[in-house]
Amino acid sequence: WPDHLTKGEERAKAHFLTEFMREVRTLAVTAARRCGHSVKIGVRVDARLEDALMRGKDVRTWVREGLVDLVIPSPWYSGTDFDLPFAEWKRELTKLNSSIEVYPASEDGVALRGKRCRRMTMKDYRDFADRMYEQGAKGLYFFNLFGFRESAQHRKVWDEIVRTGLPPRTVGVSASRGGTLVVEPGGLTLEDAVVMPRDRRQDDHGP
């Protein structure tokens, strides 16, 4: 994790992960028939398309074949990527499947040159949100928010996100997702989600 295949042969063996995704889709279709509602599949992958492919994740094929419903480009080990190329992801994947959903992900930390990674501040989260919204993101996926259970300072950031939102969006917290916060306009479609609309706010982080 995030390496799933023989080191140095990941791209050549990408078909193994693609076959796995086909099996997962088959299971999801079977489960949907049994449950009487759709069962969607989301994948969290590397922050850049080519990096994902080099690790054996042929996301283009997964999207083209309809094997996934949601793609979450995300940093791995390196802290939040404020230059995550969301617009490229959305453009390339929408060409293949117009119904695909794409949400950029942050991590809970920021990597600093010559220093240890530190926790994200509220300003960091807002800056990340602004950068992604500018590229056309319709929602955000925040990964690894386990620290709010451990650190009073991080819990304060979490509480502020829930209380004020990341303007001009709506904040929804899935009770079943533990360390994950999803921010989406209009609320969440996740079961057991609590949706809290927030008014638009004017501040130095944008509209």
mmCIF file of C-alpha atoms in Angstrom:
data_model
loop_
_atom_site.group_PDB
_atom_site.id
_atom_site.type_symbol
_atom_site.label_atom_id
_atom_site.label_comp_id
_atom_site.label_asym_id
_atom_site.label_seq_id
_atom_site.Cartn_x
_atom_site.Cartn_y
_atom_site.Cartn_z
ATOM 1 C CA TRP A 1 0.000 0.000 0.000
ATOM 2 C CA PRO A 2 -0.021 1.935 -2.246
ATOM 3 C CA ASP A 3 2.143 -0.706 -3.992
ATOM 4 C CA HIS A 4 0.197 -3.823 -4.945
ATOM 5 C CA LEU A 5 2.305 -5.512 -7.638
ATOM 6 C CA THR A 6 5.845 -6.780 -8.167
ATOM 7 C CA LYS A 7 8.275 -3.896 -7.770
ATOM 8 C CA GLY A 8 9.522 -2.694 -11.143
ATOM 9 C CA GLU A 9 6.770 -4.545 -13.032
ATOM 10 C CA GLU A 10 3.736 -2.605 -11.870
ATOM 11 C CA ARG A 11 2.790 -1.067 -15.220
ATOM 12 C CA ALA A 12 3.248 -4.334 -17.118
ATOM 13 C CA LYS A 13 1.092 -6.148 -14.576
ATOM 14 C CA ALA A 14 -1.632 -3.496 -14.333
ATOM 15 C CA HIS A 15 -4.062 -5.970 -15.910
ATOM 16 C CA PHE A 16 -4.131 -7.923 -12.639
ATOM 17 C CA LEU A 17 -5.580 -4.958 -10.762
ATOM 18 C CA THR A 18 -7.976 -4.271 -13.635
ATOM 19 C CA GLU A 19 -9.231 -7.850 -13.463
ATOM 20 C CA PHE A 20 -9.669 -7.444 -9.716
ATOM 21 C CA MET A 21 -11.756 -4.313 -10.321
ATOM 22 C CA ARG A 22 -13.932 -6.255 -12.785
ATOM 23 C CA GLU A 23 -14.567 -8.845 -10.089
ATOM 24 C CA VAL A 24 -15.424 -6.102 -7.604
ATOM 25 C CA ARG A 25 -17.912 -4.583 -10.073
ATOM 26 C CA THR A 26 -19.540 -7.982 -10.543
ATOM 27 C CA LEU A 27 -19.904 -8.308 -6.766
ATOM 28 C CA ALA A 28 -21.355 -4.787 -6.545
ATOM 29 C CA VAL A 29 -23.938 -5.543 -9.242
ATOM 30 C CA THR A 30 -24.929 -8.736 -7.424
ATOM 31 C CA ALA A 31 -25.196 -6.879 -4.128
ATOM 32 C CA ALA A 32 -27.302 -4.147 -5.742
ATOM 33 C CA ARG A 33 -29.813 -6.707 -6.983
ATOM 34 C CA ARG A 34 -29.988 -8.292 -3.559
ATOM 35 C CA CYS A 35 -30.329 -4.990 -1.692
ATOM 36 C CA GLY A 36 -32.616 -3.250 -4.136
ATOM 37 C CA HIS A 37 -30.431 -0.172 -4.562
ATOM 38 C CA SER A 38 -27.248 0.746 -6.393
ATOM 39 C CA VAL A 39 -23.900 -0.165 -4.837
ATOM 40 C CA LYS A 40 -21.253 2.244 -6.033
ATOM 41 C CA ILE A 41 -17.489 1.775 -6.143
ATOM 42 C CA GLY A 42 -14.937 4.429 -5.284
ATOM 43 C CA VAL A 43 -11.152 4.260 -5.535
ATOM 44 C CA ARG A 44 -8.493 6.408 -3.898
ATOM 45 C CA VAL A 45 -5.468 6.570 -6.180
ATOM 46 C CA ASP A 46 -2.236 8.495 -6.685
ATOM 47 C CA ALA A 47 -2.348 12.270 -7.150
ATOM 48 C CA ARG A 48 -1.359 12.065 -10.829
ATOM 49 C CA LEU A 49 -2.682 9.849 -13.599
ATOM 50 C CA GLU A 50 0.703 8.669 -14.790
ATOM 51 C CA ASP A 51 1.903 7.974 -11.252
ATOM 52 C CA ALA A 52 -1.165 5.793 -10.732
ATOM 53 C CA LEU A 53 -0.449 3.884 -13.941
ATOM 54 C CA MET A 54 3.202 3.408 -13.011
ATOM 55 C CA ARG A 55 1.960 1.699 -9.839
ATOM 56 C CA GLY A 56 -0.344 -0.559 -11.835
ATOM 57 C CA LYS A 57 -3.574 1.386 -11.399
ATOM 58 C CA ASP A 58 -4.966 1.779 -14.927
ATOM 59 C CA VAL A 59 -7.614 4.278 -13.903
ATOM 60 C CA ARG A 60 -8.475 5.202 -17.494
ATOM 61 C CA THR A 61 -9.465 1.605 -18.231
ATOM 62 C CA TRP A 62 -11.430 1.339 -14.979
ATOM 63 C CA VAL A 63 -13.393 4.457 -15.913
ATOM 64 C CA ARG A 64 -13.834 3.505 -19.575
ATOM 65 C CA GLU A 65 -15.252 0.107 -18.634
ATOM 66 C CA GLY A 66 -17.498 1.554 -15.938
ATOM 67 C CA LEU A 67 -15.741 -0.379 -13.171
ATOM 68 C CA VAL A 68 -15.743 2.584 -10.773
ATOM 69 C CA ASP A 69 -18.184 5.390 -9.992
ATOM 70 C CA LEU A 70 -15.890 7.662 -7.991
ATOM 71 C CA VAL A 71 -12.178 8.453 -8.362
ATOM 72 C CA ILE A 72 -10.269 10.236 -5.587
ATOM 73 C CA PRO A 73 -6.821 11.514 -6.630
ATOM 74 C CA SER A 74 -4.792 11.676 -3.444
ATOM 75 C CA PRO A 75 -1.255 12.200 -2.163
ATOM 76 C CA TRP A 76 0.570 9.225 -0.679
ATOM 77 C CA TYR A 77 2.887 9.644 2.318
ATOM 78 C CA SER A 78 3.886 13.172 1.292
ATOM 79 C CA GLY A 79 1.242 15.337 2.932
ATOM 80 C CA THR A 80 -1.430 17.393 1.181
ATOM 81 C CA ASP A 81 -0.618 18.219 -2.450
ATOM 82 C CA PHE A 82 -1.766 21.794 -3.050
ATOM 83 C CA ASP A 83 -0.799 21.408 -6.728
ATOM 84 C CA LEU A 84 -2.897 18.285 -7.255
ATOM 85 C CA PRO A 85 -3.960 18.512 -10.944
ATOM 86 C CA PHE A 86 -7.702 18.077 -10.437
ATOM 87 C CA ALA A 87 -8.665 19.769 -13.729
ATOM 88 C CA GLU A 88 -6.559 17.264 -15.677
ATOM 89 C CA TRP A 89 -8.135 14.330 -13.856
ATOM 90 C CA LYS A 90 -11.645 15.607 -14.487
ATOM 91 C CA ARG A 91 -10.972 16.406 -18.137
ATOM 92 C CA GLU A 92 -9.316 13.090 -18.955
ATOM 93 C CA LEU A 93 -11.795 10.891 -17.102
ATOM 94 C CA THR A 94 -14.914 12.698 -18.290
ATOM 95 C CA LYS A 95 -13.819 12.046 -21.883
ATOM 96 C CA LEU A 96 -14.039 8.338 -21.120
ATOM 97 C CA ASN A 97 -17.192 8.315 -18.998
ATOM 98 C CA SER A 98 -19.352 11.409 -18.568
ATOM 99 C CA SER A 99 -20.957 10.075 -15.384
ATOM 100 C CA ILE A 100 -17.711 9.583 -13.447
ATOM 101 C CA GLU A 101 -17.362 11.546 -10.212
ATOM 102 C CA VAL A 102 -13.961 12.931 -9.238
ATOM 103 C CA TYR A 103 -13.061 14.470 -5.867
ATOM 104 C CA PRO A 104 -9.569 15.686 -4.905
ATOM 105 C CA ALA A 105 -8.247 14.489 -1.534
ATOM 106 C CA SER A 106 -6.069 16.116 1.063
ATOM 107 C CA GLU A 107 -4.090 14.407 3.795
ATOM 108 C CA ASP A 108 -4.116 15.484 7.436
ATOM 109 C CA GLY A 109 -0.597 16.910 7.245
ATOM 110 C CA VAL A 110 1.636 19.290 5.303
ATOM 111 C CA ALA A 111 5.164 18.303 4.337
ATOM 112 C CA LEU A 112 7.719 21.033 5.064
ATOM 113 C CA ARG A 113 11.191 21.171 3.539
ATOM 114 C CA GLY A 114 13.789 19.996 5.993
ATOM 115 C CA LYS A 115 11.200 19.500 8.714
ATOM 116 C CA ARG A 116 8.759 16.871 9.864
ATOM 117 C CA CYS A 117 5.238 16.896 8.468
ATOM 118 C CA ARG A 118 2.868 19.005 10.582
ATOM 119 C CA ARG A 119 -0.895 18.852 10.991
ATOM 120 C CA MET A 120 -3.086 20.875 8.634
ATOM 121 C CA THR A 121 -4.435 24.148 10.010
ATOM 122 C CA MET A 122 -7.814 25.628 9.138
ATOM 123 C CA LYS A 123 -6.076 28.031 6.761
ATOM 124 C CA ASP A 124 -4.367 25.062 5.075
ATOM 125 C CA TYR A 125 -7.723 23.369 4.525
ATOM 126 C CA ARG A 126 -9.232 26.560 3.142
ATOM 127 C CA ASP A 127 -6.255 27.170 0.860
ATOM 128 C CA PHE A 128 -6.497 23.600 -0.444
ATOM 129 C CA ALA A 129 -10.241 24.016 -0.990
ATOM 130 C CA ASP A 130 -9.717 27.297 -2.869
ATOM 131 C CA ARG A 131 -7.127 25.735 -5.176
ATOM 132 C CA MET A 132 -9.361 22.770 -5.970
ATOM 133 C CA TYR A 133 -12.505 24.894 -6.476
ATOM 134 C CA GLU A 134 -10.546 27.093 -8.875
ATOM 135 C CA GLN A 135 -9.880 23.967 -10.944
ATOM 136 C CA GLY A 136 -13.581 23.112 -11.014
ATOM 137 C CA ALA A 137 -13.914 20.664 -8.108
ATOM 138 C CA LYS A 138 -17.512 20.183 -6.977
ATOM 139 C CA GLY A 139 -16.539 18.622 -3.674
ATOM 140 C CA LEU A 140 -13.571 17.612 -1.535
ATOM 141 C CA TYR A 141 -12.425 14.429 0.186
ATOM 142 C CA PHE A 142 -10.418 14.772 3.389
ATOM 143 C CA PHE A 143 -8.442 11.675 4.301
ATOM 144 C CA ASN A 144 -6.803 10.535 7.514
ATOM 145 C CA LEU A 145 -8.509 12.802 10.012
ATOM 146 C CA PHE A 146 -7.658 10.494 12.874
ATOM 147 C CA GLY A 147 -5.763 13.193 14.736
ATOM 148 C CA PHE A 148 -8.917 14.936 15.888
ATOM 149 C CA ARG A 149 -9.336 12.095 18.364
ATOM 150 C CA GLU A 150 -5.818 12.523 19.709
ATOM 151 C CA SER A 151 -4.968 16.203 19.573
ATOM 152 C CA ALA A 152 -6.927 19.087 21.085
ATOM 153 C CA GLN A 153 -5.481 21.423 18.443
ATOM 154 C CA HIS A 154 -6.495 19.159 15.583
ATOM 155 C CA ARG A 155 -9.905 18.623 17.160
ATOM 156 C CA LYS A 156 -10.309 22.415 17.167
ATOM 157 C CA VAL A 157 -9.682 22.477 13.393
ATOM 158 C CA TRP A 158 -12.178 19.655 12.878
ATOM 159 C CA ASP A 159 -14.802 21.500 14.949
ATOM 160 C CA GLU A 160 -14.296 24.679 12.951
ATOM 161 C CA ILE A 161 -14.674 22.850 9.637
ATOM 162 C CA VAL A 162 -17.940 21.352 10.844
ATOM 163 C CA ARG A 163 -19.141 24.648 12.346
ATOM 164 C CA THR A 164 -18.247 27.087 9.558
ATOM 165 C CA GLY A 165 -17.764 24.858 6.531
ATOM 166 C CA LEU A 166 -15.378 25.596 3.691
ATOM 167 C CA PRO A 167 -17.269 28.383 1.919
ATOM 168 C CA PRO A 168 -19.343 28.342 -0.134
ATOM 169 C CA ARG A 169 -19.886 24.624 0.316
ATOM 170 C CA THR A 170 -21.970 22.383 2.529
ATOM 171 C CA VAL A 171 -20.283 20.228 5.115
ATOM 172 C CA GLY A 172 -21.446 16.674 5.665
ATOM 173 C CA VAL A 173 -19.917 14.192 8.071
ATOM 174 C CA SER A 174 -20.495 10.502 7.521
ATOM 175 C CA ALA A 175 -20.963 8.792 10.851
ATOM 176 C CA SER A 176 -19.636 5.545 9.424
ATOM 177 C CA ARG A 177 -16.413 6.874 7.892
ATOM 178 C CA GLY A 178 -14.263 7.417 10.981
ATOM 179 C CA GLY A 179 -11.329 9.513 9.805
ATOM 180 C CA THR A 180 -12.968 10.762 6.607
ATOM 181 C CA LEU A 181 -14.731 14.063 6.002
ATOM 182 C CA VAL A 182 -16.455 14.737 2.691
ATOM 183 C CA VAL A 183 -17.447 18.274 1.719
ATOM 184 C CA GLU A 184 -19.947 18.517 -1.088
ATOM 185 C CA PRO A 185 -22.340 21.186 -2.428
ATOM 186 C CA GLY A 186 -25.949 20.349 -1.662
ATOM 187 C CA GLY A 187 -25.137 17.677 0.901
ATOM 188 C CA LEU A 188 -24.143 14.028 0.878
ATOM 189 C CA THR A 189 -25.761 10.999 -0.703
ATOM 190 C CA LEU A 190 -24.077 8.684 1.802
ATOM 191 C CA GLU A 191 -26.235 6.687 4.190
ATOM 192 C CA ASP A 192 -26.115 7.812 7.832
ATOM 193 C CA ALA A 193 -24.762 11.218 6.812
ATOM 194 C CA VAL A 194 -25.565 14.353 8.761
ATOM 195 C CA VAL A 195 -25.822 17.312 6.383
ATOM 196 C CA MET A 196 -25.361 20.837 7.678
ATOM 197 C CA PRO A 197 -25.865 23.697 5.179
ATOM 198 C CA ARG A 198 -23.660 26.719 5.716
ATOM 199 C CA ASP A 199 -24.225 30.281 4.619
ATOM 200 C CA ARG A 200 -21.823 31.830 2.133
ATOM 201 C CA ARG A 201 -19.095 33.706 3.949
ATOM 202 C CA GLN A 202 -16.871 36.528 2.744
ATOM 203 C CA ASP A 203 -13.345 36.398 4.030
ATOM 204 C CA ASP A 204 -9.787 36.565 2.792
ATOM 205 C CA HIS A 205 -9.997 32.976 1.546
ATOM 206 C CA GLY A 206 -12.462 33.814 -1.214
ATOM 207 C CA PRO A 207 -16.249 33.842 -1.679
#
